[in-house]
mmCIF file of C-alpha atoms in Angstrom:
data_model
loop_
_atom_site.group_PDB
_atom_site.id
_atom_site.type_symbol
_atom_site.label_atom_id
_atom_site.label_comp_id
_atom_site.label_asym_id
_atom_site.label_seq_id
_atom_site.Cartn_x
_atom_site.Cartn_y
_atom_site.Cartn_z
ATOM 1 C CA UNK Y 11 25.987 -3.568 -73.561
ATOM 2 C CA UNK Y 12 25.386 -0.881 -70.888
ATOM 3 C CA UNK Y 13 22.556 -3.032 -69.566
ATOM 4 C CA UNK Y 14 21.428 -4.651 -66.322
ATOM 5 C CA UNK Y 15 21.350 -8.369 -65.598
ATOM 6 C CA UNK Y 16 17.572 -8.500 -65.441
ATOM 7 C CA UNK Y 17 17.420 -7.382 -69.087
ATOM 8 C CA UNK Y 18 19.496 -10.281 -70.462
ATOM 9 C CA UNK Y 19 18.193 -13.738 -71.474
ATOM 10 C CA UNK Y 20 20.358 -16.669 -72.448
ATOM 11 C CA UNK Y 21 19.601 -18.259 -75.859
ATOM 12 C CA UNK Y 22 20.865 -21.217 -77.841
ATOM 13 C CA UNK Y 23 22.088 -18.955 -80.664
ATOM 14 C CA UNK Y 24 21.520 -15.497 -82.253
ATOM 15 C CA UNK Y 25 18.627 -16.709 -84.379
ATOM 16 C CA UNK Y 26 16.931 -18.322 -81.384
ATOM 17 C CA UNK Y 27 17.238 -15.001 -79.496
ATOM 18 C CA UNK Y 28 15.927 -13.048 -82.454
ATOM 19 C CA UNK Y 29 12.991 -15.356 -83.019
ATOM 20 C CA UNK Y 30 11.946 -15.163 -79.428
ATOM 21 C CA UNK Y 31 12.009 -11.364 -79.588
ATOM 22 C CA UNK Y 32 10.131 -11.249 -82.899
ATOM 23 C CA UNK Y 33 7.405 -13.569 -81.561
ATOM 24 C CA UNK Y 34 6.823 -11.191 -78.674
ATOM 25 C CA UNK Y 35 6.119 -8.135 -80.801
ATOM 26 C CA UNK Y 36 2.308 -7.625 -80.801
ATOM 27 C CA UNK Y 37 1.792 -7.870 -84.563
ATOM 28 C CA UNK Y 38 -1.685 -8.191 -85.916
ATOM 29 C CA UNK Y 39 -3.075 -8.562 -89.416
ATOM 30 C CA UNK Y 40 -2.245 -5.632 -91.614
ATOM 31 C CA UNK Y 41 0.650 -4.387 -89.461
ATOM 32 C CA UNK Y 42 3.960 -3.387 -91.084
ATOM 33 C CA UNK Y 43 7.508 -4.481 -90.438
ATOM 34 C CA UNK Y 44 10.110 -1.988 -91.687
ATOM 35 C CA UNK Y 45 13.514 -3.461 -92.357
ATOM 36 C CA UNK Y 46 16.598 -2.966 -94.541
ATOM 37 C CA UNK Y 47 18.019 -4.494 -97.705
ATOM 38 C CA UNK Y 48 20.977 -5.736 -95.648
ATOM 39 C CA UNK Y 49 19.185 -7.880 -93.072
ATOM 40 C CA UNK Y 50 20.146 -11.460 -92.337
ATOM 41 C CA UNK Y 51 18.535 -14.178 -94.422
ATOM 42 C CA UNK Y 52 16.930 -15.938 -91.498
ATOM 43 C CA UNK Y 53 15.339 -12.681 -90.342
ATOM 44 C CA UNK Y 54 13.910 -12.040 -93.851
ATOM 45 C CA UNK Y 55 12.515 -15.615 -93.919
ATOM 46 C CA UNK Y 56 10.802 -15.017 -90.572
ATOM 47 C CA UNK Y 57 9.253 -11.821 -91.947
ATOM 48 C CA UNK Y 58 7.999 -13.615 -95.025
ATOM 49 C CA UNK Y 59 6.512 -16.323 -92.840
ATOM 50 C CA UNK Y 60 4.610 -13.667 -90.859
ATOM 51 C CA UNK Y 61 3.510 -12.170 -94.131
ATOM 52 C CA UNK Y 62 2.187 -15.559 -95.244
ATOM 53 C CA UNK Y 63 0.547 -16.504 -91.957
ATOM 54 C CA UNK Y 64 -0.669 -13.160 -90.592
ATOM 55 C CA UNK Y 65 -0.821 -10.885 -93.631
ATOM 56 C CA UNK Y 66 1.937 -8.713 -92.218
ATOM 57 C CA UNK Y 67 3.331 -6.146 -94.649
ATOM 58 C CA UNK Y 68 7.109 -5.907 -95.227
ATOM 59 C CA UNK Y 69 8.643 -2.601 -96.210
ATOM 60 C CA UNK Y 70 12.295 -2.259 -97.267
ATOM 61 C CA UNK Y 71 14.116 1.081 -96.757
ATOM 62 C CA UNK Y 72 16.354 2.320 -99.502
ATOM 63 C CA UNK Y 73 20.147 2.141 -99.265
ATOM 64 C CA UNK Y 74 22.453 5.142 -99.439
ATOM 65 C CA UNK Y 75 25.416 5.477 -101.715
ATOM 66 C CA UNK Y 76 27.611 3.585 -99.243
ATOM 67 C CA UNK Y 77 25.371 0.537 -99.445
ATOM 68 C CA UNK Y 78 24.070 0.864 -95.896
ATOM 69 C CA UNK Y 79 20.434 1.722 -95.113
ATOM 70 C CA UNK Y 80 19.561 5.382 -95.723
ATOM 71 C CA UNK Y 81 18.407 6.873 -92.446
ATOM 72 C CA UNK Y 82 16.253 9.481 -94.234
ATOM 73 C CA UNK Y 83 14.476 6.657 -96.125
ATOM 74 C CA UNK Y 84 13.825 4.973 -92.753
ATOM 75 C CA UNK Y 85 12.446 8.287 -91.343
ATOM 76 C CA UNK Y 86 10.180 8.754 -94.337
ATOM 77 C CA UNK Y 87 8.834 5.227 -94.184
ATOM 78 C CA UNK Y 88 8.259 5.371 -90.378
ATOM 79 C CA UNK Y 89 6.191 8.556 -90.950
ATOM 80 C CA UNK Y 90 4.293 7.174 -93.951
ATOM 81 C CA UNK Y 91 3.812 3.476 -93.047
ATOM 82 C CA UNK Y 92 3.758 3.742 -89.240
ATOM 83 C CA UNK Y 93 5.348 0.284 -88.808
ATOM 84 C CA UNK Y 94 4.604 -1.744 -85.700
ATOM 85 C CA UNK Y 95 8.204 -2.976 -85.772
ATOM 86 C CA UNK Y 96 11.483 -1.642 -87.157
ATOM 87 C CA UNK Y 97 14.110 -4.370 -87.542
ATOM 88 C CA UNK Y 98 17.733 -3.569 -88.452
ATOM 89 C CA UNK Y 99 20.920 -5.641 -88.660
ATOM 90 C CA UNK Y 100 23.793 -3.663 -87.188
ATOM 91 C CA UNK Y 101 26.528 -5.393 -89.288
ATOM 92 C CA UNK Y 102 25.249 -7.594 -92.130
ATOM 93 C CA UNK Y 103 26.712 -11.088 -92.517
ATOM 94 C CA UNK Y 104 27.255 -10.476 -96.202
ATOM 95 C CA UNK Y 105 29.495 -7.388 -95.959
ATOM 96 C CA UNK Y 106 31.430 -5.201 -93.668
ATOM 97 C CA UNK Y 107 28.869 -2.377 -93.618
ATOM 98 C CA UNK Y 108 28.023 -0.764 -90.255
ATOM 99 C CA UNK Y 109 24.474 0.520 -90.241
ATOM 100 C CA UNK Y 110 23.523 3.549 -88.169
ATOM 101 C CA UNK Y 111 21.371 1.754 -85.609
ATOM 102 C CA UNK Y 112 21.668 4.667 -83.185
ATOM 103 C CA UNK Y 113 20.143 7.220 -85.540
ATOM 104 C CA UNK Y 114 17.379 4.766 -86.418
ATOM 105 C CA UNK Y 115 16.804 4.124 -82.734
ATOM 106 C CA UNK Y 116 16.144 7.854 -82.216
ATOM 107 C CA UNK Y 117 13.521 7.727 -84.970
ATOM 108 C CA UNK Y 118 11.820 4.664 -83.380
ATOM 109 C CA UNK Y 119 11.823 6.260 -79.939
ATOM 110 C CA UNK Y 120 10.184 9.439 -81.304
ATOM 111 C CA UNK Y 121 7.571 7.406 -83.109
ATOM 112 C CA UNK Y 122 7.066 4.976 -80.230
ATOM 113 C CA UNK Y 123 7.738 1.984 -82.545
ATOM 114 C CA UNK Y 124 9.125 -1.327 -81.345
ATOM 115 C CA UNK Y 125 12.769 -1.649 -82.371
ATOM 116 C CA UNK Y 126 14.661 -4.940 -82.874
ATOM 117 C CA UNK Y 127 18.419 -4.949 -83.624
ATOM 118 C CA UNK Y 128 20.387 -7.938 -84.838
ATOM 119 C CA UNK Y 129 23.912 -7.529 -83.341
ATOM 120 C CA UNK Y 130 25.196 -11.019 -84.234
ATOM 121 C CA UNK Y 131 28.176 -9.648 -86.153
ATOM 122 C CA UNK Y 132 28.901 -6.570 -84.022
ATOM 123 C CA UNK Y 133 29.043 -7.708 -80.388
ATOM 124 C CA UNK Y 134 32.696 -8.475 -79.716
ATOM 125 C CA UNK Y 135 34.179 -6.289 -82.413
ATOM 126 C CA UNK Y 136 32.407 -2.931 -82.006
ATOM 127 C CA UNK Y 137 31.102 -0.934 -79.067
ATOM 128 C CA UNK Y 138 27.442 -1.764 -78.541
ATOM 129 C CA UNK Y 139 25.417 0.412 -76.177
ATOM 130 C CA UNK Y 140 21.720 -0.439 -75.933
ATOM 131 C CA UNK Y 141 20.939 2.834 -74.144
ATOM 132 C CA UNK Y 142 22.458 4.839 -76.976
ATOM 133 C CA UNK Y 143 20.766 2.660 -79.550
ATOM 134 C CA UNK Y 144 17.453 2.871 -77.719
ATOM 135 C CA UNK Y 145 16.361 -0.586 -78.906
ATOM 136 C CA UNK Y 146 13.683 -2.708 -77.344
ATOM 137 C CA UNK Y 147 15.437 -5.946 -78.282
ATOM 138 C CA UNK Y 148 19.013 -6.802 -79.307
ATOM 139 C CA UNK Y 149 20.096 -10.301 -80.207
ATOM 140 C CA UNK Y 150 23.615 -11.637 -80.353
ATOM 141 C CA UNK Y 151 25.611 -14.812 -80.587
ATOM 142 C CA UNK Y 152 28.237 -16.133 -78.165
ATOM 143 C CA UNK Y 153 30.446 -17.319 -81.001
ATOM 144 C CA UNK Y 154 31.866 -15.193 -83.868
ATOM 145 C CA UNK Y 155 33.642 -12.074 -82.524
ATOM 146 C CA UNK Y 156 32.912 -12.805 -78.842
ATOM 147 C CA UNK Y 157 34.596 -16.203 -79.438
ATOM 148 C CA UNK Y 158 32.298 -18.214 -77.162
ATOM 149 C CA UNK Y 159 31.142 -21.717 -77.991
ATOM 150 C CA UNK Y 160 28.679 -22.522 -80.723
ATOM 151 C CA UNK Y 161 25.257 -23.124 -79.325
ATOM 152 C CA UNK Y 162 25.201 -19.937 -77.168
ATOM 153 C CA UNK Y 163 23.611 -16.544 -77.638
ATOM 154 C CA UNK Y 164 21.724 -13.944 -75.694
ATOM 155 C CA UNK Y 165 18.904 -11.390 -75.971
ATOM 156 C CA UNK Y 166 18.669 -7.931 -74.474
ATOM 157 C CA UNK Y 167 15.081 -6.905 -73.576
ATOM 158 C CA UNK Y 168 14.378 -3.295 -72.544
ATOM 159 C CA UNK Y 169 12.507 -2.348 -69.389
ATOM 160 C CA UNK Y 170 9.907 -0.747 -71.722
ATOM 161 C CA UNK Y 171 9.261 -4.110 -73.380
ATOM 162 C CA UNK Y 172 9.190 -5.940 -70.043
ATOM 163 C CA UNK Y 173 6.784 -3.442 -68.422
ATOM 164 C CA UNK Y 174 4.554 -3.594 -71.507
ATOM 165 C CA UNK Y 175 4.210 -7.365 -70.865
ATOM 166 C CA UNK Y 176 5.801 -8.491 -74.081
ATOM 167 C CA UNK Y 177 6.562 -12.207 -73.966
ATOM 168 C CA UNK Y 178 7.643 -14.823 -76.482
ATOM 169 C CA UNK Y 179 5.178 -17.115 -78.159
ATOM 170 C CA UNK Y 180 5.813 -20.128 -75.963
ATOM 171 C CA UNK Y 181 6.700 -20.024 -72.273
ATOM 172 C CA UNK Y 182 7.549 -22.859 -69.921
ATOM 173 C CA UNK Y 183 7.929 -23.495 -66.210
ATOM 174 C CA UNK Y 184 11.176 -21.477 -66.133
ATOM 175 C CA UNK Y 185 9.823 -18.407 -67.898
ATOM 176 C CA UNK Y 186 6.381 -18.364 -66.305
ATOM 177 C CA UNK Y 187 4.472 -19.506 -63.229
ATOM 178 C CA UNK Y 188 1.286 -21.568 -63.455
ATOM 179 C CA UNK Y 189 -1.090 -19.823 -61.050
ATOM 180 C CA UNK Y 190 -4.172 -21.881 -61.631
ATOM 181 C CA UNK Y 191 -5.975 -24.129 -64.131
ATOM 182 C CA UNK Y 192 -6.602 -21.169 -66.508
ATOM 183 C CA UNK Y 193 -3.975 -18.675 -65.433
ATOM 184 C CA UNK Y 194 -0.208 -18.097 -65.701
ATOM 185 C CA UNK Y 195 2.148 -15.227 -65.009
ATOM 186 C CA UNK Y 196 5.380 -14.562 -66.914
ATOM 187 C CA UNK Y 197 8.473 -13.782 -64.813
ATOM 188 C CA UNK Y 198 9.228 -10.085 -64.448
ATOM 189 C CA UNK Y 199 12.765 -10.140 -65.955
ATOM 190 C CA UNK Y 200 14.110 -11.071 -69.385
ATOM 191 C CA UNK Y 201 14.254 -14.635 -68.075
ATOM 192 C CA UNK Y 202 10.768 -14.933 -69.578
ATOM 193 C CA UNK Y 203 12.585 -15.288 -72.914
ATOM 194 C CA UNK Y 204 14.487 -18.308 -71.711
ATOM 195 C CA UNK Y 205 13.493 -21.964 -71.455
ATOM 196 C CA UNK Y 206 14.222 -24.415 -68.675
ATOM 197 C CA UNK Y 207 16.390 -26.972 -70.512
ATOM 198 C CA UNK Y 208 19.867 -25.752 -71.468
ATOM 199 C CA UNK Y 209 23.436 -26.814 -71.727
ATOM 200 C CA UNK Y 210 25.258 -25.493 -68.668
ATOM 201 C CA UNK Y 211 28.649 -26.427 -70.048
ATOM 202 C CA UNK Y 212 28.031 -24.059 -72.958
ATOM 203 C CA UNK Y 213 26.830 -21.360 -70.616
ATOM 204 C CA UNK Y 214 30.093 -21.642 -68.629
ATOM 205 C CA UNK Y 215 31.983 -21.460 -71.951
ATOM 206 C CA UNK Y 216 30.113 -18.271 -72.836
ATOM 207 C CA UNK Y 217 30.882 -16.824 -69.409
ATOM 208 C CA UNK Y 218 34.621 -17.523 -69.925
ATOM 209 C CA UNK Y 219 34.497 -15.785 -73.304
ATOM 210 C CA UNK Y 220 32.723 -12.768 -71.844
ATOM 211 C CA UNK Y 221 35.168 -12.634 -68.920
ATOM 212 C CA UNK Y 222 38.091 -12.747 -71.387
ATOM 213 C CA UNK Y 223 36.530 -10.046 -73.532
ATOM 214 C CA UNK Y 224 35.880 -7.744 -70.574
ATOM 215 C CA UNK Y 225 39.566 -7.751 -69.616
ATOM 216 C CA UNK Y 226 40.267 -5.765 -72.794
ATOM 217 C CA UNK Y 227 39.173 -2.269 -73.869
ATOM 218 C CA UNK Y 228 36.408 -2.590 -76.485
ATOM 219 C CA UNK Y 229 37.470 0.661 -78.000
ATOM 220 C CA UNK Y 230 40.979 -0.644 -78.563
ATOM 221 C CA UNK Y 231 39.581 -3.945 -79.863
ATOM 222 C CA UNK Y 232 37.456 -2.068 -82.382
ATOM 223 C CA UNK Y 233 40.281 0.198 -83.488
ATOM 224 C CA UNK Y 234 42.645 -2.695 -84.038
ATOM 225 C CA UNK Y 235 40.095 -4.735 -86.027
ATOM 226 C CA UNK Y 236 39.123 -1.741 -88.201
ATOM 227 C CA UNK Y 237 42.762 -0.885 -88.806
ATOM 228 C CA UNK Y 238 43.568 -4.385 -89.961
ATOM 229 C CA UNK Y 239 40.460 -4.577 -92.197
ATOM 230 C CA UNK Y 240 41.330 -1.267 -93.811
ATOM 231 C CA UNK Y 241 44.852 -2.551 -94.558
ATOM 232 C CA UNK Y 242 43.429 -5.660 -96.092
ATOM 233 C CA UNK Y 243 40.943 -3.789 -98.255
ATOM 234 C CA UNK Y 244 43.725 -1.493 -99.548
ATOM 235 C CA UNK Y 245 45.762 -4.483 -100.616
ATOM 236 C CA UNK Y 246 42.837 -6.383 -102.121
ATOM 237 C CA UNK Y 247 41.917 -3.336 -104.179
ATOM 238 C CA UNK Y 248 45.185 -3.700 -106.082
ATOM 239 C CA UNK Y 249 43.924 -6.915 -107.757
ATOM 240 C CA UNK Y 250 42.007 -6.205 -110.994
ATOM 241 C CA UNK Y 251 40.011 -9.447 -110.662
ATOM 242 C CA UNK Y 252 38.785 -8.595 -107.132
ATOM 243 C CA UNK Y 253 36.130 -6.084 -106.164
ATOM 244 C CA UNK Y 254 36.052 -5.001 -102.550
ATOM 245 C CA UNK Y 255 32.326 -4.733 -101.692
ATOM 246 C CA UNK Y 256 32.384 -2.349 -98.749
ATOM 247 C CA UNK Y 257 31.920 1.407 -99.483
ATOM 248 C CA UNK Y 258 31.551 4.476 -97.276
ATOM 249 C CA UNK Y 259 33.232 5.560 -94.088
ATOM 250 C CA UNK Y 260 31.702 3.068 -91.614
ATOM 251 C CA UNK Y 261 33.139 -0.407 -91.984
ATOM 252 C CA UNK Y 262 33.728 -3.357 -89.663
ATOM 253 C CA UNK Y 263 36.253 -6.174 -89.505
ATOM 254 C CA UNK Y 264 34.313 -8.170 -92.148
ATOM 255 C CA UNK Y 265 35.886 -7.840 -95.577
ATOM 256 C CA UNK Y 266 34.001 -9.199 -98.628
ATOM 257 C CA UNK Y 267 35.235 -9.436 -102.193
ATOM 258 C CA UNK Y 268 33.671 -10.345 -105.495
ATOM 259 C CA UNK Y 269 36.022 -12.664 -107.411
ATOM 260 C CA UNK Y 270 36.048 -12.773 -111.168
ATOM 261 C CA UNK Y 271 36.723 -15.895 -113.241
ATOM 262 C CA UNK Y 272 36.719 -18.280 -110.260
ATOM 263 C CA UNK Y 273 34.289 -20.746 -108.848
ATOM 264 C CA UNK Y 274 33.510 -20.391 -105.098
ATOM 265 C CA UNK Y 275 34.414 -23.829 -103.742
ATOM 266 C CA UNK Y 276 37.801 -24.193 -105.538
ATOM 267 C CA UNK Y 277 38.711 -20.632 -104.541
ATOM 268 C CA UNK Y 278 37.905 -21.288 -100.886
ATOM 269 C CA UNK Y 279 39.713 -24.675 -100.890
ATOM 270 C CA UNK Y 280 42.826 -23.058 -102.392
ATOM 271 C CA UNK Y 281 42.955 -20.637 -99.492
ATOM 272 C CA UNK Y 282 42.241 -23.379 -96.936
ATOM 273 C CA UNK Y 283 45.122 -25.432 -98.354
ATOM 274 C CA UNK Y 284 47.316 -22.631 -97.094
ATOM 275 C CA UNK Y 285 45.607 -22.644 -93.706
ATOM 276 C CA UNK Y 286 43.673 -19.443 -94.461
ATOM 277 C CA UNK Y 287 40.072 -19.664 -93.250
ATOM 278 C CA UNK Y 288 37.457 -17.771 -95.184
ATOM 279 C CA UNK Y 289 33.715 -18.232 -95.753
ATOM 280 C CA UNK Y 290 31.413 -17.978 -98.818
ATOM 281 C CA UNK Y 291 28.267 -15.878 -99.024
ATOM 282 C CA UNK Y 292 25.945 -16.806 -101.873
ATOM 283 C CA UNK Y 293 23.269 -14.610 -103.384
ATOM 284 C CA UNK Y 294 20.470 -16.820 -101.933
ATOM 285 C CA UNK Y 295 21.766 -15.734 -98.472
ATOM 286 C CA UNK Y 296 21.848 -12.044 -99.281
ATOM 287 C CA UNK Y 297 19.578 -11.502 -102.271
ATOM 288 C CA UNK Y 298 19.139 -7.740 -102.027
ATOM 289 C CA UNK Y 299 22.722 -6.986 -101.138
ATOM 290 C CA UNK Y 300 24.522 -9.182 -103.697
ATOM 291 C CA UNK Y 301 21.999 -8.811 -106.485
ATOM 292 C CA UNK Y 302 22.453 -5.024 -106.611
ATOM 293 C CA UNK Y 303 26.168 -5.664 -107.000
ATOM 294 C CA UNK Y 304 25.647 -8.379 -109.643
ATOM 295 C CA UNK Y 305 27.514 -10.879 -107.463
ATOM 296 C CA UNK Y 306 26.490 -14.575 -107.408
ATOM 297 C CA UNK Y 307 28.850 -15.042 -104.405
ATOM 298 C CA UNK Y 308 31.429 -13.240 -102.407
ATOM 299 C CA UNK Y 309 34.404 -14.365 -100.284
ATOM 300 C CA UNK Y 310 34.179 -13.202 -96.713
ATOM 301 C CA UNK Y 311 37.451 -12.613 -94.785
ATOM 302 C CA UNK Y 312 36.898 -11.791 -91.095
ATOM 303 C CA UNK Y 313 39.583 -10.213 -89.049
ATOM 304 C CA UNK Y 314 40.054 -10.023 -85.271
ATOM 305 C CA UNK Y 315 42.496 -8.160 -83.092
ATOM 306 C CA UNK Y 316 44.716 -11.224 -82.716
ATOM 307 C CA UNK Y 317 45.440 -11.228 -86.456
ATOM 308 C CA UNK Y 318 48.685 -9.657 -87.669
ATOM 309 C CA UNK Y 319 49.934 -7.597 -90.583
ATOM 310 C CA UNK Y 320 52.174 -10.554 -91.418
ATOM 311 C CA UNK Y 321 49.095 -12.770 -91.861
ATOM 312 C CA UNK Y 322 47.567 -10.227 -94.210
ATOM 313 C CA UNK Y 323 50.789 -10.206 -96.276
ATOM 314 C CA UNK Y 324 50.645 -14.047 -96.377
ATOM 315 C CA UNK Y 325 47.046 -13.877 -97.589
ATOM 316 C CA UNK Y 326 47.954 -11.458 -100.370
ATOM 317 C CA UNK Y 327 50.830 -13.643 -101.488
ATOM 318 C CA UNK Y 328 48.553 -16.686 -101.642
ATOM 319 C CA UNK Y 329 45.918 -14.712 -103.571
ATOM 320 C CA UNK Y 330 48.546 -13.635 -106.107
ATOM 321 C CA UNK Y 331 49.275 -17.289 -106.788
ATOM 322 C CA UNK Y 332 45.586 -18.314 -106.987
ATOM 323 C CA UNK Y 333 44.583 -15.421 -109.233
ATOM 324 C CA UNK Y 334 47.457 -15.989 -111.654
ATOM 325 C CA UNK Y 335 46.340 -19.588 -112.207
ATOM 326 C CA UNK Y 336 42.893 -18.896 -113.806
#
C-alpha cells in the first residue's frame, strides 16, 4: 500500500473496516457525503442510515460513457456541495470497472475534504498506493484477490486523520486508555480502529496470504489478470445472448455478463456442475449500476493470475452447451 505499520488496523472484514472509518468522520446534521453510482451496497445502506439518523445529505456523481464515475462531475459537485466526505469504491463488486480514485484524491486534497476509498475488490489484483491516491481511509478484505481467510480485513488510516484525532464511534481498552473517571485517550496509531478481542488464527492466516502475495510482483499479477479478463470478454462477446457489462479502457479481473433467456440460479448451477465457480449479482445489490443497464442480475466471473487460457476455453465450451439449451 506504500504505507507504514502505524497506519494499518486489523479488522474482521472489509465492511467492518469501512464502518469504523465512516463512524470516525466528523459528520454533523446537514453535512454532505459525495459518492458514486457504483458504490458497494453496504456502503450505500450506511449512508442512508446516516441520512435517516443525522439528516446527512447524499450526493451521487454522474457516470461517464464507460460506466465509471465521471471525474469532472465529482469536481463540480465538490465545488458546489462542499461535501464533508467523498467516498469512492475503487473496483465495484458488480462489475469490472476501475474508477479513477487517484484523480478524485487530488480533488479531495485540494478541497481539504475527507476521502474514504473502498478497495475490497482491488487489493491483491491491482497496484494500490495510498500516497498516490491521497486517501484518508482505505478499507480492504483479506479474502478475495489477496486470498486470505474469511473473517479478516484491514484499514489504512492516514497521518492526517490520526493527527486530527479522528476515532471510531466505539473504543475499548485496546484502542484507548482510561485516564480517569471522566477521561480517556485514544492510542496514537491506527490501532485506535481495532478492538481487543480477535481471532489470532485468522490473523496468522492473513499474514501468510500477505507474505505469499509479496513474493510476487504486483505489476505482473495485475498484467496477467487483466490479460486473462480481456481474453474472456472477447470470447463472451461472441455470444448473442450475452452482454458483457464492462466498457471503457480501465477494467479489472472481474468480468460481468447479462444473460438473456435464463434464470440466475439454474444458470449458476449449470456452471457449477462443471466445476466452474461464478457468483450472481442482483439488482438489489447494485441498484444504480444494474438498473441503468436494465439488468435484473448479472453473472460475475472473477479471474486470478493462477487461471489459465485452457480454463477460459473450457468455460466457453460449457457456456455454448448451456446457451444452446434454452
